[in-house]
């Protein structure tokens, strides 16, 4: 029988609190979760900043000392949990000094994922494989062949690995970033290579919702197919990166969208076979707003959006 392999991606909020970090620890005790991809530390509360945004701010004309202190504070929260000799402040100082010399934007921004994953690997005692050793690009495209080779090398060597999401390296040794939210893409690439595996995407909501929760309390879609996911994520459903559906479809992969703060809560399972289930989503453009539900689509004026969405949702059509 084929070995069960699970690829996990932990979003930025997963590394912001004691509870979520403990949940990561619990989940990773299950050794079938072999590949663990991390985003950079995200927002802890509403007006907080993501590490990626702080790093971007550092490349602009801003109060650099203030930003560097914020970055250090955020990493400190995790490093305090690790009773090993990890001097994260020194690592951040070295990273910034290197950036000041090379002025490589991609280098600096990718260090959010790099340092978050590095710290988690120390905390969980799981080998760290930086993306520059496993995620390759060639001619501006993902080099699946080379990634497959490297992935099988590391999976033969180690039971579990931790890999930073969101970036890779090209044939000229230049770091490349995916678009925002791209750690989902890193996880999807590994899942596609493994085929017939499970791809768990640990975010901070109980799966994909029938409508955008800003409008009302809404149910989790328990089962959906990749075409439906593609449609929803190209509209207002930002729960997972819009490129994932295309990467994952037709490969026998089961995608699970789950909440790291509620690991036993409701989840969404996405595969190639699920019947269409009920959803309403929308997209704005210059002309107005396109609302798409499972069996209907309509154009409305911006001002009508909320009212129409709620009506469709309440009627269930
Ligand atoms: N840290 C990056 C972002 O904020 C990538 C990711 O979170 O997946 O967009």
PDB file of C-alpha atoms and ligand atoms in Angstrom:
ATOM      1  CA  UNK A   1       0.000   0.000   0.000  1.00  0.00           C
ATOM      2  CA  UNK A   2       1.187   3.501  -0.769  1.00  0.00           C
ATOM      3  CA  UNK A   3       2.548   5.382   2.228  1.00  0.00           C
ATOM      4  CA  UNK A   4       0.192   8.066   3.529  1.00  0.00           C
ATOM      5  CA  UNK A   5       1.957  11.400   3.162  1.00  0.00           C
ATOM      6  CA  UNK A   6       0.611  14.677   4.450  1.00  0.00           C
ATOM      7  CA  UNK A   7       1.944  18.068   3.391  1.00  0.00           C
ATOM      8  CA  UNK A   8       1.071  20.786   5.909  1.00  0.00           C
ATOM      9  CA  UNK A   9       1.168  24.506   5.415  1.00  0.00           C
ATOM     10  CA  UNK A  10       0.872  26.734   8.453  1.00  0.00           C
ATOM     11  CA  UNK A  11      -0.269  30.284   7.798  1.00  0.00           C
ATOM     12  CA  UNK A  12       1.123  33.433   9.384  1.00  0.00           C
ATOM     13  CA  UNK A  13      -1.324  33.450  12.299  1.00  0.00           C
ATOM     14  CA  UNK A  14      -0.289  29.928  13.299  1.00  0.00           C
ATOM     15  CA  UNK A  15       2.925  31.295  14.810  1.00  0.00           C
ATOM     16  CA  UNK A  16       1.423  34.220  16.731  1.00  0.00           C
ATOM     17  CA  UNK A  17       0.109  32.643  19.926  1.00  0.00           C
ATOM     18  CA  UNK A  18       0.955  30.086  22.617  1.00  0.00           C
ATOM     19  CA  UNK A  19      -2.158  28.101  21.761  1.00  0.00           C
ATOM     20  CA  UNK A  20      -1.576  27.898  18.025  1.00  0.00           C
ATOM     21  CA  UNK A  21       2.104  27.023  18.447  1.00  0.00           C
ATOM     22  CA  UNK A  22       1.095  24.267  20.867  1.00  0.00           C
ATOM     23  CA  UNK A  23      -1.410  23.034  18.273  1.00  0.00           C
ATOM     24  CA  UNK A  24       1.367  22.907  15.676  1.00  0.00           C
ATOM     25  CA  UNK A  25       3.396  20.814  18.103  1.00  0.00           C
ATOM     26  CA  UNK A  26       0.495  18.425  18.656  1.00  0.00           C
ATOM     27  CA  UNK A  27      -0.188  18.035  14.945  1.00  0.00           C
ATOM     28  CA  UNK A  28       3.427  17.400  14.057  1.00  0.00           C
ATOM     29  CA  UNK A  29       3.629  14.504  16.542  1.00  0.00           C
ATOM     30  CA  UNK A  30       1.861  12.567  13.802  1.00  0.00           C
ATOM     31  CA  UNK A  31       4.832  11.555  11.688  1.00  0.00           C
ATOM     32  CA  UNK A  32       2.768  11.095   8.527  1.00  0.00           C
ATOM     33  CA  UNK A  33       2.811  14.911   8.438  1.00  0.00           C
ATOM     34  CA  UNK A  34       6.155  14.808   6.694  1.00  0.00           C
ATOM     35  CA  UNK A  35       6.485  18.187   4.989  1.00  0.00           C
ATOM     36  CA  UNK A  36       5.770  21.296   7.033  1.00  0.00           C
ATOM     37  CA  UNK A  37       5.714  24.628   5.212  1.00  0.00           C
ATOM     38  CA  UNK A  38       5.577  27.898   7.149  1.00  0.00           C
ATOM     39  CA  UNK A  39       4.549  31.436   6.290  1.00  0.00           C
ATOM     40  CA  UNK A  40       6.244  34.344   8.017  1.00  0.00           C
ATOM     41  CA  UNK A  41       4.689  35.333  11.364  1.00  0.00           C
ATOM     42  CA  UNK A  42       1.402  37.119  10.734  1.00  0.00           C
ATOM     43  CA  UNK A  43      -0.852  39.489  12.647  1.00  0.00           C
ATOM     44  CA  UNK A  44      -1.516  38.698  16.278  1.00  0.00           C
ATOM     45  CA  UNK A  45      -4.407  41.164  16.565  1.00  0.00           C
ATOM     46  CA  UNK A  46      -6.343  43.360  14.173  1.00  0.00           C
ATOM     47  CA  UNK A  47      -4.027  46.393  13.933  1.00  0.00           C
ATOM     48  CA  UNK A  48      -0.868  44.356  14.215  1.00  0.00           C
ATOM     49  CA  UNK A  49       1.586  44.014  11.302  1.00  0.00           C
ATOM     50  CA  UNK A  50       2.694  40.941   9.395  1.00  0.00           C
ATOM     51  CA  UNK A  51       6.437  40.307   9.341  1.00  0.00           C
ATOM     52  CA  UNK A  52       6.335  40.457   5.523  1.00  0.00           C
ATOM     53  CA  UNK A  53       4.804  43.959   5.628  1.00  0.00           C
ATOM     54  CA  UNK A  54       7.362  45.109   8.188  1.00  0.00           C
ATOM     55  CA  UNK A  55      10.185  43.818   5.986  1.00  0.00           C
ATOM     56  CA  UNK A  56       8.705  45.599   2.970  1.00  0.00           C
ATOM     57  CA  UNK A  57       8.474  48.812   5.032  1.00  0.00           C
ATOM     58  CA  UNK A  58      12.145  48.440   5.844  1.00  0.00           C
ATOM     59  CA  UNK A  59      13.021  48.733   2.163  1.00  0.00           C
ATOM     60  CA  UNK A  60      11.312  52.135   2.011  1.00  0.00           C
ATOM     61  CA  UNK A  61      12.075  55.448   3.650  1.00  0.00           C
ATOM     62  CA  UNK A  62      10.692  54.869   7.127  1.00  0.00           C
ATOM     63  CA  UNK A  63      11.677  54.943  10.747  1.00  0.00           C
ATOM     64  CA  UNK A  64      13.955  51.939  10.420  1.00  0.00           C
ATOM     65  CA  UNK A  65      14.793  51.592  14.121  1.00  0.00           C
ATOM     66  CA  UNK A  66      11.131  51.396  15.039  1.00  0.00           C
ATOM     67  CA  UNK A  67      10.448  48.784  12.359  1.00  0.00           C
ATOM     68  CA  UNK A  68      13.469  46.683  13.309  1.00  0.00           C
ATOM     69  CA  UNK A  69      12.320  46.685  16.939  1.00  0.00           C
ATOM     70  CA  UNK A  70       8.849  45.528  15.917  1.00  0.00           C
ATOM     71  CA  UNK A  71      10.342  42.741  13.822  1.00  0.00           C
ATOM     72  CA  UNK A  72      12.523  41.650  16.742  1.00  0.00           C
ATOM     73  CA  UNK A  73       9.549  41.713  19.141  1.00  0.00           C
ATOM     74  CA  UNK A  74       7.530  39.439  16.912  1.00  0.00           C
ATOM     75  CA  UNK A  75      10.309  36.895  16.495  1.00  0.00           C
ATOM     76  CA  UNK A  76      11.135  37.092  20.209  1.00  0.00           C
ATOM     77  CA  UNK A  77       7.747  35.635  21.110  1.00  0.00           C
ATOM     78  CA  UNK A  78       8.648  32.390  19.382  1.00  0.00           C
ATOM     79  CA  UNK A  79      12.291  32.361  20.338  1.00  0.00           C
ATOM     80  CA  UNK A  80      11.334  32.618  24.024  1.00  0.00           C
ATOM     81  CA  UNK A  81       9.656  29.239  23.675  1.00  0.00           C
ATOM     82  CA  UNK A  82      12.893  27.649  22.589  1.00  0.00           C
ATOM     83  CA  UNK A  83      15.250  26.874  25.401  1.00  0.00           C
ATOM     84  CA  UNK A  84      18.192  26.463  23.098  1.00  0.00           C
ATOM     85  CA  UNK A  85      20.842  28.932  22.185  1.00  0.00           C
ATOM     86  CA  UNK A  86      19.123  30.703  19.343  1.00  0.00           C
ATOM     87  CA  UNK A  87      20.094  34.345  19.222  1.00  0.00           C
ATOM     88  CA  UNK A  88      17.370  35.631  16.955  1.00  0.00           C
ATOM     89  CA  UNK A  89      18.306  39.304  17.428  1.00  0.00           C
ATOM     90  CA  UNK A  90      21.779  38.594  16.148  1.00  0.00           C
ATOM     91  CA  UNK A  91      20.321  36.745  13.154  1.00  0.00           C
ATOM     92  CA  UNK A  92      18.043  39.685  12.360  1.00  0.00           C
ATOM     93  CA  UNK A  93      20.932  42.154  12.646  1.00  0.00           C
ATOM     94  CA  UNK A  94      23.045  40.036  10.289  1.00  0.00           C
ATOM     95  CA  UNK A  95      20.135  39.749   7.828  1.00  0.00           C
ATOM     96  CA  UNK A  96      19.659  43.514   7.744  1.00  0.00           C
ATOM     97  CA  UNK A  97      23.400  44.144   7.413  1.00  0.00           C
ATOM     98  CA  UNK A  98      23.494  41.742   4.456  1.00  0.00           C
ATOM     99  CA  UNK A  99      20.514  43.479   2.852  1.00  0.00           C
ATOM    100  CA  UNK A 100      22.159  46.878   3.308  1.00  0.00           C
ATOM    101  CA  UNK A 101      25.052  45.563   1.237  1.00  0.00           C
ATOM    102  CA  UNK A 102      23.264  43.543  -1.447  1.00  0.00           C
ATOM    103  CA  UNK A 103      20.008  45.614  -1.631  1.00  0.00           C
ATOM    104  CA  UNK A 104      18.283  42.443  -2.784  1.00  0.00           C
ATOM    105  CA  UNK A 105      14.576  42.977  -2.085  1.00  0.00           C
ATOM    106  CA  UNK A 106      13.711  39.289  -2.533  1.00  0.00           C
ATOM    107  CA  UNK A 107      16.434  38.296  -0.110  1.00  0.00           C
ATOM    108  CA  UNK A 108      15.112  40.534   2.648  1.00  0.00           C
ATOM    109  CA  UNK A 109      11.424  39.716   2.168  1.00  0.00           C
ATOM    110  CA  UNK A 110      12.056  35.967   2.003  1.00  0.00           C
ATOM    111  CA  UNK A 111      13.818  36.091   5.381  1.00  0.00           C
ATOM    112  CA  UNK A 112      10.401  36.363   7.043  1.00  0.00           C
ATOM    113  CA  UNK A 113       9.569  32.809   6.036  1.00  0.00           C
ATOM    114  CA  UNK A 114      13.185  31.687   6.472  1.00  0.00           C
ATOM    115  CA  UNK A 115      13.558  32.865  10.066  1.00  0.00           C
ATOM    116  CA  UNK A 116      10.065  31.766  11.126  1.00  0.00           C
ATOM    117  CA  UNK A 117      10.705  28.261   9.763  1.00  0.00           C
ATOM    118  CA  UNK A 118      14.185  28.158  11.256  1.00  0.00           C
ATOM    119  CA  UNK A 119      12.818  28.950  14.727  1.00  0.00           C
ATOM    120  CA  UNK A 120      10.031  26.403  14.416  1.00  0.00           C
ATOM    121  CA  UNK A 121      12.539  23.760  13.354  1.00  0.00           C
ATOM    122  CA  UNK A 122      14.525  24.425  16.539  1.00  0.00           C
ATOM    123  CA  UNK A 123      11.383  24.340  18.641  1.00  0.00           C
ATOM    124  CA  UNK A 124       9.970  21.170  17.096  1.00  0.00           C
ATOM    125  CA  UNK A 125      13.315  19.461  16.601  1.00  0.00           C
ATOM    126  CA  UNK A 126      12.603  18.788  12.950  1.00  0.00           C
ATOM    127  CA  UNK A 127      15.282  19.328  10.250  1.00  0.00           C
ATOM    128  CA  UNK A 128      15.157  22.702   8.472  1.00  0.00           C
ATOM    129  CA  UNK A 129      15.478  22.669   4.680  1.00  0.00           C
ATOM    130  CA  UNK A 130      15.686  26.256   3.385  1.00  0.00           C
ATOM    131  CA  UNK A 131      13.700  26.854   0.197  1.00  0.00           C
ATOM    132  CA  UNK A 132      16.951  27.704  -1.618  1.00  0.00           C
ATOM    133  CA  UNK A 133      17.812  23.986  -1.304  1.00  0.00           C
ATOM    134  CA  UNK A 134      14.513  22.555  -2.544  1.00  0.00           C
ATOM    135  CA  UNK A 135      12.292  25.050  -4.441  1.00  0.00           C
ATOM    136  CA  UNK A 136      13.784  25.752  -7.877  1.00  0.00           C
ATOM    137  CA  UNK A 137      12.828  27.929 -10.832  1.00  0.00           C
ATOM    138  CA  UNK A 138      14.051  27.627 -14.408  1.00  0.00           C
ATOM    139  CA  UNK A 139      13.269  30.146 -17.152  1.00  0.00           C
ATOM    140  CA  UNK A 140      10.891  31.941 -14.767  1.00  0.00           C
ATOM    141  CA  UNK A 141       8.873  28.750 -14.226  1.00  0.00           C
ATOM    142  CA  UNK A 142       8.704  26.262 -11.383  1.00  0.00           C
ATOM    143  CA  UNK A 143      11.275  23.523 -12.034  1.00  0.00           C
ATOM    144  CA  UNK A 144       9.184  20.525 -10.946  1.00  0.00           C
ATOM    145  CA  UNK A 145      11.816  17.994 -12.016  1.00  0.00           C
ATOM    146  CA  UNK A 146      14.532  19.419  -9.844  1.00  0.00           C
ATOM    147  CA  UNK A 147      12.169  19.933  -6.927  1.00  0.00           C
ATOM    148  CA  UNK A 148      11.034  16.279  -7.216  1.00  0.00           C
ATOM    149  CA  UNK A 149      14.660  15.098  -7.079  1.00  0.00           C
ATOM    150  CA  UNK A 150      15.469  17.197  -4.041  1.00  0.00           C
ATOM    151  CA  UNK A 151      12.227  16.348  -2.282  1.00  0.00           C
ATOM    152  CA  UNK A 152      12.812  12.625  -2.595  1.00  0.00           C
ATOM    153  CA  UNK A 153      16.383  13.119  -1.360  1.00  0.00           C
ATOM    154  CA  UNK A 154      15.215  14.886   1.793  1.00  0.00           C
ATOM    155  CA  UNK A 155      12.284  12.547   2.404  1.00  0.00           C
ATOM    156  CA  UNK A 156      14.630   9.549   2.180  1.00  0.00           C
ATOM    157  CA  UNK A 157      16.964  11.179   4.622  1.00  0.00           C
ATOM    158  CA  UNK A 158      14.494  12.546   7.172  1.00  0.00           C
ATOM    159  CA  UNK A 159      11.080  11.503   8.490  1.00  0.00           C
ATOM    160  CA  UNK A 160       9.885  15.128   8.593  1.00  0.00           C
ATOM    161  CA  UNK A 161      11.186  18.385   7.165  1.00  0.00           C
ATOM    162  CA  UNK A 162      10.389  22.076   7.670  1.00  0.00           C
ATOM    163  CA  UNK A 163      10.544  24.321   4.603  1.00  0.00           C
ATOM    164  CA  UNK A 164       9.933  28.081   4.425  1.00  0.00           C
ATOM    165  CA  UNK A 165       7.153  28.971   1.981  1.00  0.00           C
ATOM    166  CA  UNK A 166       6.751  31.889  -0.447  1.00  0.00           C
ATOM    167  CA  UNK A 167      10.086  31.762  -2.299  1.00  0.00           C
ATOM    168  CA  UNK A 168      12.611  29.698  -4.211  1.00  0.00           C
ATOM    169  CA  UNK A 169      15.810  30.110  -6.193  1.00  0.00           C
ATOM    170  CA  UNK A 170      16.472  30.291  -9.939  1.00  0.00           C
ATOM    171  CA  UNK A 171      19.220  28.881 -12.166  1.00  0.00           C
ATOM    172  CA  UNK A 172      21.302  32.051 -11.620  1.00  0.00           C
ATOM    173  CA  UNK A 173      21.131  31.670  -7.854  1.00  0.00           C
ATOM    174  CA  UNK A 174      18.718  34.565  -7.511  1.00  0.00           C
ATOM    175  CA  UNK A 175      15.936  34.317  -4.963  1.00  0.00           C
ATOM    176  CA  UNK A 176      12.419  34.605  -6.329  1.00  0.00           C
ATOM    177  CA  UNK A 177       9.194  35.318  -4.469  1.00  0.00           C
ATOM    178  CA  UNK A 178       5.727  34.027  -5.251  1.00  0.00           C
ATOM    179  CA  UNK A 179       2.908  36.562  -5.109  1.00  0.00           C
ATOM    180  CA  UNK A 180       1.475  37.498  -1.703  1.00  0.00           C
ATOM    181  CA  UNK A 181       0.087  34.542   0.203  1.00  0.00           C
ATOM    182  CA  UNK A 182       2.458  32.342  -1.807  1.00  0.00           C
ATOM    183  CA  UNK A 183       3.386  29.877   0.942  1.00  0.00           C
ATOM    184  CA  UNK A 184       0.154  28.125  -0.070  1.00  0.00           C
ATOM    185  CA  UNK A 185       1.756  27.685  -3.495  1.00  0.00           C
ATOM    186  CA  UNK A 186       4.927  26.164  -2.006  1.00  0.00           C
ATOM    187  CA  UNK A 187       2.790  23.556  -0.204  1.00  0.00           C
ATOM    188  CA  UNK A 188       0.745  22.916  -3.350  1.00  0.00           C
ATOM    189  CA  UNK A 189       3.902  22.292  -5.409  1.00  0.00           C
ATOM    190  CA  UNK A 190       5.067  19.608  -2.959  1.00  0.00           C
ATOM    191  CA  UNK A 191       1.596  18.031  -2.924  1.00  0.00           C
ATOM    192  CA  UNK A 192       1.446  17.971  -6.731  1.00  0.00           C
ATOM    193  CA  UNK A 193       4.810  16.214  -6.899  1.00  0.00           C
ATOM    194  CA  UNK A 194       3.755  13.598  -4.348  1.00  0.00           C
ATOM    195  CA  UNK A 195       0.294  12.990  -5.934  1.00  0.00           C
ATOM    196  CA  UNK A 196      -2.578  11.262  -4.099  1.00  0.00           C
ATOM    197  CA  UNK A 197      -1.442  12.837  -0.865  1.00  0.00           C
ATOM    198  CA  UNK A 198      -3.248  15.013   1.621  1.00  0.00           C
ATOM    199  CA  UNK A 199      -2.495  18.729   1.659  1.00  0.00           C
ATOM    200  CA  UNK A 200      -3.519  20.314   4.926  1.00  0.00           C
ATOM    201  CA  UNK A 201      -3.690  24.072   4.855  1.00  0.00           C
ATOM    202  CA  UNK A 202      -3.836  25.398   8.429  1.00  0.00           C
ATOM    203  CA  UNK A 203      -5.273  28.869   8.396  1.00  0.00           C
ATOM    204  CA  UNK A 204      -7.216  30.875  11.014  1.00  0.00           C
ATOM    205  CA  UNK A 205     -10.812  30.144   9.965  1.00  0.00           C
ATOM    206  CA  UNK A 206     -12.889  26.960   9.977  1.00  0.00           C
ATOM    207  CA  UNK A 207     -12.445  26.231   6.276  1.00  0.00           C
ATOM    208  CA  UNK A 208     -14.013  27.875   3.226  1.00  0.00           C
ATOM    209  CA  UNK A 209     -17.300  29.626   4.018  1.00  0.00           C
ATOM    210  CA  UNK A 210     -20.473  29.691   1.910  1.00  0.00           C
ATOM    211  CA  UNK A 211     -20.297  33.477   1.814  1.00  0.00           C
ATOM    212  CA  UNK A 212     -17.742  35.989   2.920  1.00  0.00           C
ATOM    213  CA  UNK A 213     -18.165  36.128   6.744  1.00  0.00           C
ATOM    214  CA  UNK A 214     -18.106  39.958   6.632  1.00  0.00           C
ATOM    215  CA  UNK A 215     -21.755  39.748   5.521  1.00  0.00           C
ATOM    216  CA  UNK A 216     -23.132  37.354   8.109  1.00  0.00           C
ATOM    217  CA  UNK A 217     -22.404  34.234  10.057  1.00  0.00           C
ATOM    218  CA  UNK A 218     -21.974  31.594   7.389  1.00  0.00           C
ATOM    219  CA  UNK A 219     -21.573  27.831   7.219  1.00  0.00           C
ATOM    220  CA  UNK A 220     -18.374  26.034   6.338  1.00  0.00           C
ATOM    221  CA  UNK A 221     -18.510  24.240   2.992  1.00  0.00           C
ATOM    222  CA  UNK A 222     -17.727  20.663   4.052  1.00  0.00           C
ATOM    223  CA  UNK A 223     -16.917  19.317   0.588  1.00  0.00           C
ATOM    224  CA  UNK A 224     -16.180  21.071  -2.660  1.00  0.00           C
ATOM    225  CA  UNK A 225     -14.316  20.432  -5.911  1.00  0.00           C
ATOM    226  CA  UNK A 226     -11.303  22.209  -7.384  1.00  0.00           C
ATOM    227  CA  UNK A 227     -13.313  24.046 -10.066  1.00  0.00           C
ATOM    228  CA  UNK A 228     -15.425  25.542  -7.357  1.00  0.00           C
ATOM    229  CA  UNK A 229     -12.347  26.468  -5.315  1.00  0.00           C
ATOM    230  CA  UNK A 230     -10.785  28.095  -8.367  1.00  0.00           C
ATOM    231  CA  UNK A 231     -13.855  30.202  -8.957  1.00  0.00           C
ATOM    232  CA  UNK A 232     -14.177  31.260  -5.334  1.00  0.00           C
ATOM    233  CA  UNK A 233     -10.498  32.099  -4.844  1.00  0.00           C
ATOM    234  CA  UNK A 234     -10.399  34.153  -8.013  1.00  0.00           C
ATOM    235  CA  UNK A 235     -13.234  36.190  -6.479  1.00  0.00           C
ATOM    236  CA  UNK A 236     -13.471  37.333  -2.836  1.00  0.00           C
ATOM    237  CA  UNK A 237     -12.535  34.100  -1.051  1.00  0.00           C
ATOM    238  CA  UNK A 238      -8.970  34.810   0.011  1.00  0.00           C
ATOM    239  CA  UNK A 239      -8.717  31.872   2.377  1.00  0.00           C
ATOM    240  CA  UNK A 240      -6.171  30.192   0.090  1.00  0.00           C
ATOM    241  CA  UNK A 241      -3.985  31.434  -2.808  1.00  0.00           C
ATOM    242  CA  UNK A 242      -5.834  31.557  -6.124  1.00  0.00           C
ATOM    243  CA  UNK A 243      -3.196  29.504  -7.984  1.00  0.00           C
ATOM    244  CA  UNK A 244      -3.609  26.452  -5.742  1.00  0.00           C
ATOM    245  CA  UNK A 245      -6.712  24.968  -7.400  1.00  0.00           C
ATOM    246  CA  UNK A 246      -4.949  24.751 -10.783  1.00  0.00           C
ATOM    247  CA  UNK A 247      -1.810  23.224  -9.285  1.00  0.00           C
ATOM    248  CA  UNK A 248      -3.733  20.616  -7.283  1.00  0.00           C
ATOM    249  CA  UNK A 249      -6.558  19.526  -9.554  1.00  0.00           C
ATOM    250  CA  UNK A 250      -6.511  16.140 -11.288  1.00  0.00           C
ATOM    251  CA  UNK A 251      -3.732  14.697  -9.129  1.00  0.00           C
ATOM    252  CA  UNK A 252      -5.803  12.735  -6.623  1.00  0.00           C
ATOM    253  CA  UNK A 253      -4.883  15.199  -3.905  1.00  0.00           C
ATOM    254  CA  UNK A 254      -7.216  15.907  -1.043  1.00  0.00           C
ATOM    255  CA  UNK A 255      -6.911  19.478   0.182  1.00  0.00           C
ATOM    256  CA  UNK A 256      -8.058  20.191   3.700  1.00  0.00           C
ATOM    257  CA  UNK A 257      -8.605  23.805   4.766  1.00  0.00           C
ATOM    258  CA  UNK A 258      -8.617  23.945   8.561  1.00  0.00           C
ATOM    259  CA  UNK A 259      -8.262  26.285  11.528  1.00  0.00           C
ATOM    260  CA  UNK A 260      -5.092  26.082  13.634  1.00  0.00           C
ATOM    261  CA  UNK A 261      -6.943  27.727  16.545  1.00  0.00           C
ATOM    262  CA  UNK A 262      -9.682  25.080  16.422  1.00  0.00           C
ATOM    263  CA  UNK A 263      -8.006  21.917  15.213  1.00  0.00           C
ATOM    264  CA  UNK A 264     -11.023  19.718  15.909  1.00  0.00           C
ATOM    265  CA  UNK A 265     -13.458  22.186  14.355  1.00  0.00           C
ATOM    266  CA  UNK A 266     -15.190  22.142  10.986  1.00  0.00           C
ATOM    267  CA  UNK A 267     -13.001  21.844   7.906  1.00  0.00           C
ATOM    268  CA  UNK A 268     -13.370  22.003   4.149  1.00  0.00           C
ATOM    269  CA  UNK A 269     -12.252  19.068   2.028  1.00  0.00           C
ATOM    270  CA  UNK A 270     -11.531  19.840  -1.616  1.00  0.00           C
ATOM    271  CA  UNK A 271     -11.043  17.114  -4.231  1.00  0.00           C
ATOM    272  CA  UNK A 272     -11.761  16.326  -7.888  1.00  0.00           C
ATOM    273  CA  UNK A 273     -15.037  14.544  -7.259  1.00  0.00           C
ATOM    274  CA  UNK A 274     -17.167  16.489  -4.804  1.00  0.00           C
ATOM    275  CA  UNK A 275     -20.581  17.528  -6.074  1.00  0.00           C
ATOM    276  CA  UNK A 276     -21.053  21.261  -6.383  1.00  0.00           C
ATOM    277  CA  UNK A 277     -22.085  22.663  -3.045  1.00  0.00           C
ATOM    278  CA  UNK A 278     -23.751  25.949  -2.213  1.00  0.00           C
ATOM    279  CA  UNK A 279     -21.720  29.192  -2.207  1.00  0.00           C
ATOM    280  CA  UNK A 280     -22.022  32.891  -3.031  1.00  0.00           C
ATOM    281  CA  UNK A 281     -19.010  34.998  -3.956  1.00  0.00           C
ATOM    282  CA  UNK A 282     -18.343  38.300  -5.683  1.00  0.00           C
ATOM    283  CA  UNK A 283     -15.792  40.388  -7.520  1.00  0.00           C
ATOM    284  CA  UNK A 284     -15.726  44.147  -8.064  1.00  0.00           C
ATOM    285  CA  UNK A 285     -14.723  45.868 -11.242  1.00  0.00           C
ATOM    286  CA  UNK A 286     -15.158  49.347 -12.691  1.00  0.00           C
ATOM    287  CA  UNK A 287     -18.682  48.628 -13.902  1.00  0.00           C
ATOM    288  CA  UNK A 288     -20.026  47.205 -10.658  1.00  0.00           C
ATOM    289  CA  UNK A 289     -19.965  43.917  -8.847  1.00  0.00           C
ATOM    290  CA  UNK A 290     -20.326  40.436 -10.274  1.00  0.00           C
ATOM    291  CA  UNK A 291     -22.072  38.089  -7.861  1.00  0.00           C
ATOM    292  CA  UNK A 292     -21.786  34.379  -8.535  1.00  0.00           C
ATOM    293  CA  UNK A 293     -23.682  31.725  -6.618  1.00  0.00           C
ATOM    294  CA  UNK A 294     -23.696  27.964  -7.246  1.00  0.00           C
ATOM    295  CA  UNK A 295     -26.384  28.312  -9.900  1.00  0.00           C
ATOM    296  CA  UNK A 296     -26.673  31.987 -10.721  1.00  0.00           C
ATOM    297  CA  UNK A 297     -24.651  35.034 -11.697  1.00  0.00           C
ATOM    298  CA  UNK A 298     -25.641  38.680 -11.787  1.00  0.00           C
ATOM    299  CA  UNK A 299     -24.183  42.162 -12.077  1.00  0.00           C
ATOM    300  CA  UNK A 300     -25.203  44.691  -9.413  1.00  0.00           C
ATOM    301  CA  UNK A 301     -24.233  48.202  -8.400  1.00  0.00           C
ATOM    302  CA  UNK A 302     -21.717  48.452  -5.570  1.00  0.00           C
ATOM    303  CA  UNK A 303     -24.321  49.874  -3.185  1.00  0.00           C
ATOM    304  CA  UNK A 304     -26.539  46.834  -3.694  1.00  0.00           C
ATOM    305  CA  UNK A 305     -23.856  44.277  -2.930  1.00  0.00           C
ATOM    306  CA  UNK A 306     -24.607  43.529   0.716  1.00  0.00           C
ATOM    307  CA  UNK A 307     -28.360  43.409   0.277  1.00  0.00           C
ATOM    308  CA  UNK A 308     -28.174  41.134  -2.791  1.00  0.00           C
ATOM    309  CA  UNK A 309     -25.592  38.804  -1.290  1.00  0.00           C
ATOM    310  CA  UNK A 310     -27.669  38.343   1.857  1.00  0.00           C
ATOM    311  CA  UNK A 311     -30.816  37.760  -0.160  1.00  0.00           C
ATOM    312  CA  UNK A 312     -29.203  35.065  -2.280  1.00  0.00           C
ATOM    313  CA  UNK A 313     -27.670  33.494   0.813  1.00  0.00           C
ATOM    314  CA  UNK A 314     -30.905  33.457   2.777  1.00  0.00           C
ATOM    315  CA  UNK A 315     -32.847  31.992  -0.127  1.00  0.00           C
ATOM    316  CA  UNK A 316     -30.079  29.459  -0.752  1.00  0.00           C
ATOM    317  CA  UNK A 317     -29.993  29.803  -4.502  1.00  0.00           C
TER     318      UNK A 317
HETATM  319  N1  LIG B   1       4.369  36.064   4.052  1.00  0.00           N
HETATM  320  C1  LIG B   1       3.877  36.221   2.720  1.00  0.00           C
HETATM  321  C2  LIG B   1       2.701  37.196   2.708  1.00  0.00           C
HETATM  322  O1  LIG B   1       2.410  37.815   3.723  1.00  0.00           O
HETATM  323  C3  LIG B   1       3.537  34.915   2.086  1.00  0.00           C
HETATM  324  C4  LIG B   1       2.532  34.067   2.833  1.00  0.00           C
HETATM  325  O2  LIG B   1       2.092  34.442   3.917  1.00  0.00           O
HETATM  326  O3  LIG B   1       2.171  33.021   2.327  1.00  0.00           O
HETATM  327  O4  LIG B   1       2.120  37.381   1.683  1.00  0.00           O
END
